[in-house]
């Protein structure tokens, strides 16, 4: 057996490496957006997010302070002093120049001679001294072309902007609460209705039961595209119009087949003895359901709740058709992001942050309740 | 009223109405309509128990009927009428109009492409991930991370991949990773390997996979002991024909790939290159669905009896033979289930196309075509007709699922 053990260990390494590669490939896109949401607009357009972890080298074109406001007389000359960077910047200048044709003419700390006694000295930290006579130190400020290395820098400003200060067309806080308002009733109501139906289909004897189960299985795959127009017409006809009530009802209807199917499959696996003993002891079906079956079915209820939550939270189509009216007051996050893609397609700092605000909650639910999610998937698919 | 408050009240009212309905209707049934009094006690209990299931089922059946049953009929009716003529019956005019639109056929052919590539890609990657993570110590963490995109909305995923596919002008730094990688290709030896040889091998592997499946499908036809009915035989021949078509198409693509020359050194606007842009959209869905396939297939792989694997190893099978000849055949039914489930998702795909290209540059798909017709062109007739087409495409899976469910129930 030694040769088998030998091949195994070399194969194990390949398995570890390929798994790591696969995981990296799958994580990479998400990480890119996450990192981008912590960078400023200039940083995002200046370099790829993958280089944000390292000190980045940038070519800057900056004017020194306006001589008409800042120049100070010094003997017979005038001087403008200051720093090229904003306060708190940790950028370090390596080379610089005063013309676009020679941007690396001088090293940091050197003094450039601009002719006829006019000089400019630039330090690595951005401090500059610009000297010359009255004529030279006036009019437009001197331009500096500097190559600077800045350390990695991240900001929470995008989140503050998107969540709190953003106006209604870009802000996500309102859409966030709207999404929450859609999601919670749309998750709880179908569970309640489906639990009773699933109990009847699992533990009550009546003619036509098999047919009903088959119908539920069939409805599982009916595309909801079919329901859009007829139901919108119905909602407008009975006066619900576009609004929360309509979207809750639509999500309830569309979620029911899966809910009934999952819960019935789970309930039918509960031990027959418990239920029959309770019946013998005189419990009614209602009591058996609420006191025995419902508590025992908690894992299945949780599975479906997670499915329905993720699905309603992430939904775009149903909200667009049944909820969002012309006023745009009831917009949800997915719709908000699509609109941002249209209007602010190049502003990655806003897009990335908005997307992550909407992704954060499902991800938290996903990682904390993964167990139930996996169980639900297995119950729903493996035959 | 504040919508959040309204939501909270709806939850409370809705749930208590549900519970109240079930409680009081049961009470009514037992105490008022069929009270178990002397005389016909037994008969009344029996009668009450005959009615009770329908009490439990009524709300669900009502909601299902109204929100899924009725729309199927109503959509069918709408697809045969014209809204601008006050809903007059126009026969198949809407369908004729739709079939004469090139955009519809573009959507159809793109959908077919999606139907082949996305389930194949997701299942293949899912199987690979399931097998790789099965026996290693950090397998569960790896699984979690590959599974994670399942929680991300299609819209969120679209934003994520828009950044991956982003394009900047030539003289600027590329911030999309795909273009940044692309600019490293210069047409040399490494490029040939990465862009020609590896894709060719992958496509040939796909051809081999399809050929294997076709062979498995027609094997019973060659056998003299087949129990198939003639209908099943015809189905087998049709499936084999589709498989052969797929093989020929893939081989043609291989040939095209090997003969085209790419324009190296220039950033590409990936989402505007016809045909390839559809592939880039499909990658988003494969990225999302692989986790699902992995979870299901990994559970199935664990269910493969250990003895069969041990026996194969003792007989001298190498790890690849164990995987392809022992494990995969035993989880065939699960692979079919995963494949069909992903197929259902693909048929309804809307958000990704809507958010990323909105059907421009020849990326249209049926669901987005339908949305366009319904809410932009306001043409309910053609919109409903395309919804019916989606329904028709789904119905083979519907029939198959119902057939299986009934078979399973009869066995119990």
Coordinates of C-alpha atoms in Angstrom, one line a residue, chain B residues 82-295:
Chain B
X82 CA -54.9 43.2 -28.7
X83 CA -55.0 45.8 -26.0
X84 CA -55.2 48.7 -28.5
X85 CA -58.4 47.3 -30.0
X86 CA -60.1 47.1 -26.5
X87 CA -58.9 43.5 -26.0
X88 CA -60.4 42.1 -29.2
X89 CA -59.5 38.5 -30.0
X90 CA -56.8 38.5 -32.7
X91 CA -55.8 34.9 -32.9
X92 CA -52.1 34.3 -33.3
X93 CA -51.4 37.8 -34.6
X94 CA -49.3 38.7 -31.6
X95 CA -47.2 35.6 -32.1
X96 CA -46.8 36.3 -35.8
X97 CA -45.7 39.9 -35.0
X98 CA -43.2 38.6 -32.4
X99 CA -41.8 35.9 -34.8
X100 CA -41.2 38.6 -37.4
X101 CA -39.0 40.7 -35.0
X102 CA -35.2 40.0 -35.3
X103 CA -34.8 41.1 -31.6
X104 CA -37.0 38.1 -30.6
X105 CA -34.9 35.6 -32.5
X106 CA -31.8 37.2 -31.0
X107 CA -33.3 36.7 -27.6
X108 CA -34.2 33.1 -28.4
X109 CA -30.7 32.2 -29.7
X110 CA -29.0 33.9 -26.8
X111 CA -31.3 32.0 -24.4
X112 CA -30.4 28.7 -26.0
X113 CA -26.7 29.6 -25.6
X114 CA -27.3 30.5 -21.9
X115 CA -29.2 27.2 -21.5
X116 CA -26.2 25.2 -22.6
X117 CA -23.3 27.2 -21.1
X118 CA -24.5 28.2 -17.7
X119 CA -25.8 24.9 -16.4
X120 CA -22.8 23.1 -17.9
X121 CA -20.3 25.6 -16.4
X122 CA -22.0 25.7 -13.0
X123 CA -22.3 22.0 -12.7
X124 CA -18.7 21.4 -13.9
X125 CA -17.2 23.9 -11.5
X126 CA -19.6 22.8 -8.7
X127 CA -18.5 19.2 -9.2
X128 CA -14.8 20.2 -9.2
X129 CA -15.2 22.3 -6.1
X130 CA -17.2 19.6 -4.3
X131 CA -14.5 17.0 -5.1
X132 CA -11.6 19.3 -4.2
X133 CA -13.1 20.5 -0.9
X134 CA -14.3 17.1 0.2
X135 CA -11.2 15.7 1.9
X136 CA -9.2 18.7 3.0
X137 CA -9.1 20.3 6.5
X138 CA -10.2 23.8 5.5
X139 CA -12.8 22.4 3.0
X140 CA -15.7 23.9 4.9
X141 CA -14.2 27.4 4.8
X142 CA -13.5 27.0 1.1
X143 CA -17.0 25.8 0.5
X144 CA -18.5 28.8 2.4
X145 CA -16.5 31.2 0.3
X146 CA -17.5 29.6 -3.0
X147 CA -21.1 29.4 -1.8
X148 CA -21.2 33.1 -0.8
X149 CA -22.2 34.6 -4.1
X150 CA -25.6 32.8 -3.7
X151 CA -26.4 35.5 -1.1
X152 CA -25.6 38.3 -3.4
X153 CA -28.3 39.7 -5.5
X154 CA -28.1 39.5 -9.3
X155 CA -27.9 43.3 -9.3
X156 CA -25.1 43.4 -6.8
X157 CA -23.3 40.7 -8.8
X158 CA -23.8 42.9 -11.9
X159 CA -22.1 45.8 -10.2
X160 CA -19.3 43.6 -9.0
X161 CA -18.6 42.3 -12.5
X162 CA -19.1 45.7 -14.2
X163 CA -16.0 46.7 -12.3
X164 CA -14.2 43.6 -13.5
X165 CA -15.1 44.4 -17.1
X166 CA -14.5 48.1 -16.8
X167 CA -12.7 49.9 -19.6
X168 CA -10.7 53.1 -19.6
X169 CA -9.2 55.0 -22.6
X170 CA -5.9 53.7 -23.9
X171 CA -3.8 56.4 -22.2
X172 CA -5.2 55.9 -18.7
X173 CA -4.6 53.3 -16.1
X174 CA -7.0 50.3 -16.4
X175 CA -9.1 49.8 -13.3
X176 CA -11.0 46.7 -14.6
X177 CA -9.0 43.6 -13.8
X178 CA -9.9 41.9 -17.1
X179 CA -8.4 44.7 -19.2
X180 CA -5.4 45.0 -16.9
X181 CA -4.7 41.3 -17.6
X182 CA -5.5 41.6 -21.2
X183 CA -2.9 44.3 -21.7
X184 CA -0.3 41.8 -20.6
X185 CA -0.9 39.6 -23.6
X186 CA 1.3 40.5 -26.5
X187 CA 0.8 37.7 -28.9
X188 CA 3.8 35.7 -27.9
X189 CA 4.2 32.2 -26.7
X190 CA 2.5 32.6 -23.3
X191 CA -0.5 34.3 -25.0
X192 CA -0.9 31.4 -27.4
X193 CA -1.1 29.0 -24.5
X194 CA -3.5 31.1 -22.4
X195 CA -5.8 32.2 -25.1
X196 CA -5.7 29.4 -27.7
X197 CA -4.5 26.2 -26.3
X198 CA -6.1 26.1 -22.9
X199 CA -9.6 27.2 -24.2
X200 CA -9.3 24.7 -27.1
X201 CA -8.6 21.9 -24.5
X202 CA -11.5 23.0 -22.4
X203 CA -13.8 23.0 -25.4
X204 CA -12.6 19.6 -26.5
X205 CA -13.2 18.3 -22.9
X206 CA -16.7 19.6 -23.3
X207 CA -17.1 17.8 -26.6
X208 CA -15.9 14.6 -24.9
X209 CA -18.4 15.1 -22.1
X210 CA -21.3 15.6 -24.5
X211 CA -20.1 12.6 -26.6
X212 CA -20.1 10.5 -23.5
X213 CA -23.6 11.6 -22.6
X214 CA -24.9 11.0 -26.2
X215 CA -23.3 7.5 -26.0
X216 CA -25.1 6.8 -22.7
X217 CA -28.4 8.1 -24.1
X218 CA -28.3 5.9 -27.2
X219 CA -26.8 2.8 -25.6
X220 CA -30.2 1.2 -24.8
X221 CA -31.1 1.5 -28.5
X222 CA -28.3 -0.8 -29.5
X223 CA -29.1 -3.3 -26.7
X224 CA -31.4 -6.1 -27.6
X225 CA -32.9 -6.3 -24.1
X226 CA -34.2 -2.7 -24.0
X227 CA -37.5 -2.2 -22.3
X228 CA -38.1 1.2 -23.8
X229 CA -41.4 2.1 -25.4
X230 CA -41.2 3.6 -28.9
X231 CA -41.9 7.1 -27.5
X232 CA -38.9 6.8 -25.3
X233 CA -36.8 5.6 -28.2
X234 CA -37.8 8.7 -30.2
X235 CA -36.9 11.0 -27.3
X236 CA -33.5 9.3 -27.1
X237 CA -32.9 9.9 -30.8
X238 CA -33.9 13.5 -30.4
X239 CA -31.7 14.0 -27.4
X240 CA -28.8 12.4 -29.2
X241 CA -29.4 14.6 -32.3
X242 CA -29.3 17.7 -30.1
X243 CA -26.1 16.5 -28.5
X244 CA -24.5 15.9 -31.9
X245 CA -25.5 19.4 -33.0
X246 CA -23.9 20.8 -29.9
X247 CA -20.7 18.8 -30.6
X248 CA -20.5 20.1 -34.2
X249 CA -21.2 23.7 -33.1
X250 CA -18.4 23.5 -30.4
X251 CA -16.0 22.1 -33.0
X252 CA -16.8 25.0 -35.3
X253 CA -16.1 27.4 -32.5
X254 CA -12.7 25.7 -31.8
X255 CA -11.8 26.1 -35.4
X256 CA -12.8 29.8 -35.3
X257 CA -10.9 30.4 -32.1
X258 CA -7.7 28.9 -33.6
X259 CA -8.0 31.0 -36.8
X260 CA -8.9 34.4 -35.4
X261 CA -6.2 36.9 -34.5
X262 CA -6.9 39.1 -31.5
X263 CA -6.0 42.8 -31.3
X264 CA -3.5 42.8 -28.5
X265 CA -2.4 45.8 -26.5
X266 CA -5.6 47.7 -26.7
X267 CA -8.1 47.9 -23.9
X268 CA -11.4 46.2 -24.9
X269 CA -14.9 47.3 -24.1
X270 CA -15.9 43.8 -23.2
X271 CA -19.7 44.3 -22.9
X272 CA -20.0 45.7 -26.5
X273 CA -18.4 42.8 -28.4
X274 CA -21.3 40.7 -29.8
X275 CA -21.3 37.1 -28.8
X276 CA -18.5 37.4 -26.3
X277 CA -20.5 39.9 -24.2
X278 CA -23.2 37.3 -23.7
X279 CA -20.5 35.0 -22.5
X280 CA -19.3 37.6 -20.0
X281 CA -22.9 38.0 -18.7
X282 CA -23.1 34.2 -18.3
X283 CA -19.9 34.2 -16.3
X284 CA -21.8 36.3 -13.7
X285 CA -24.5 33.6 -13.4
X286 CA -22.0 30.7 -13.3
X287 CA -20.2 32.6 -10.5
X288 CA -23.4 32.7 -8.5
X289 CA -24.8 29.2 -9.3
X290 CA -21.6 27.2 -8.8
X291 CA -22.0 27.4 -5.0
X292 CA -25.4 25.9 -5.3
X293 CA -24.2 23.0 -7.5
X294 CA -21.3 22.4 -5.2
X295 CA -23.4 22.1 -2.0

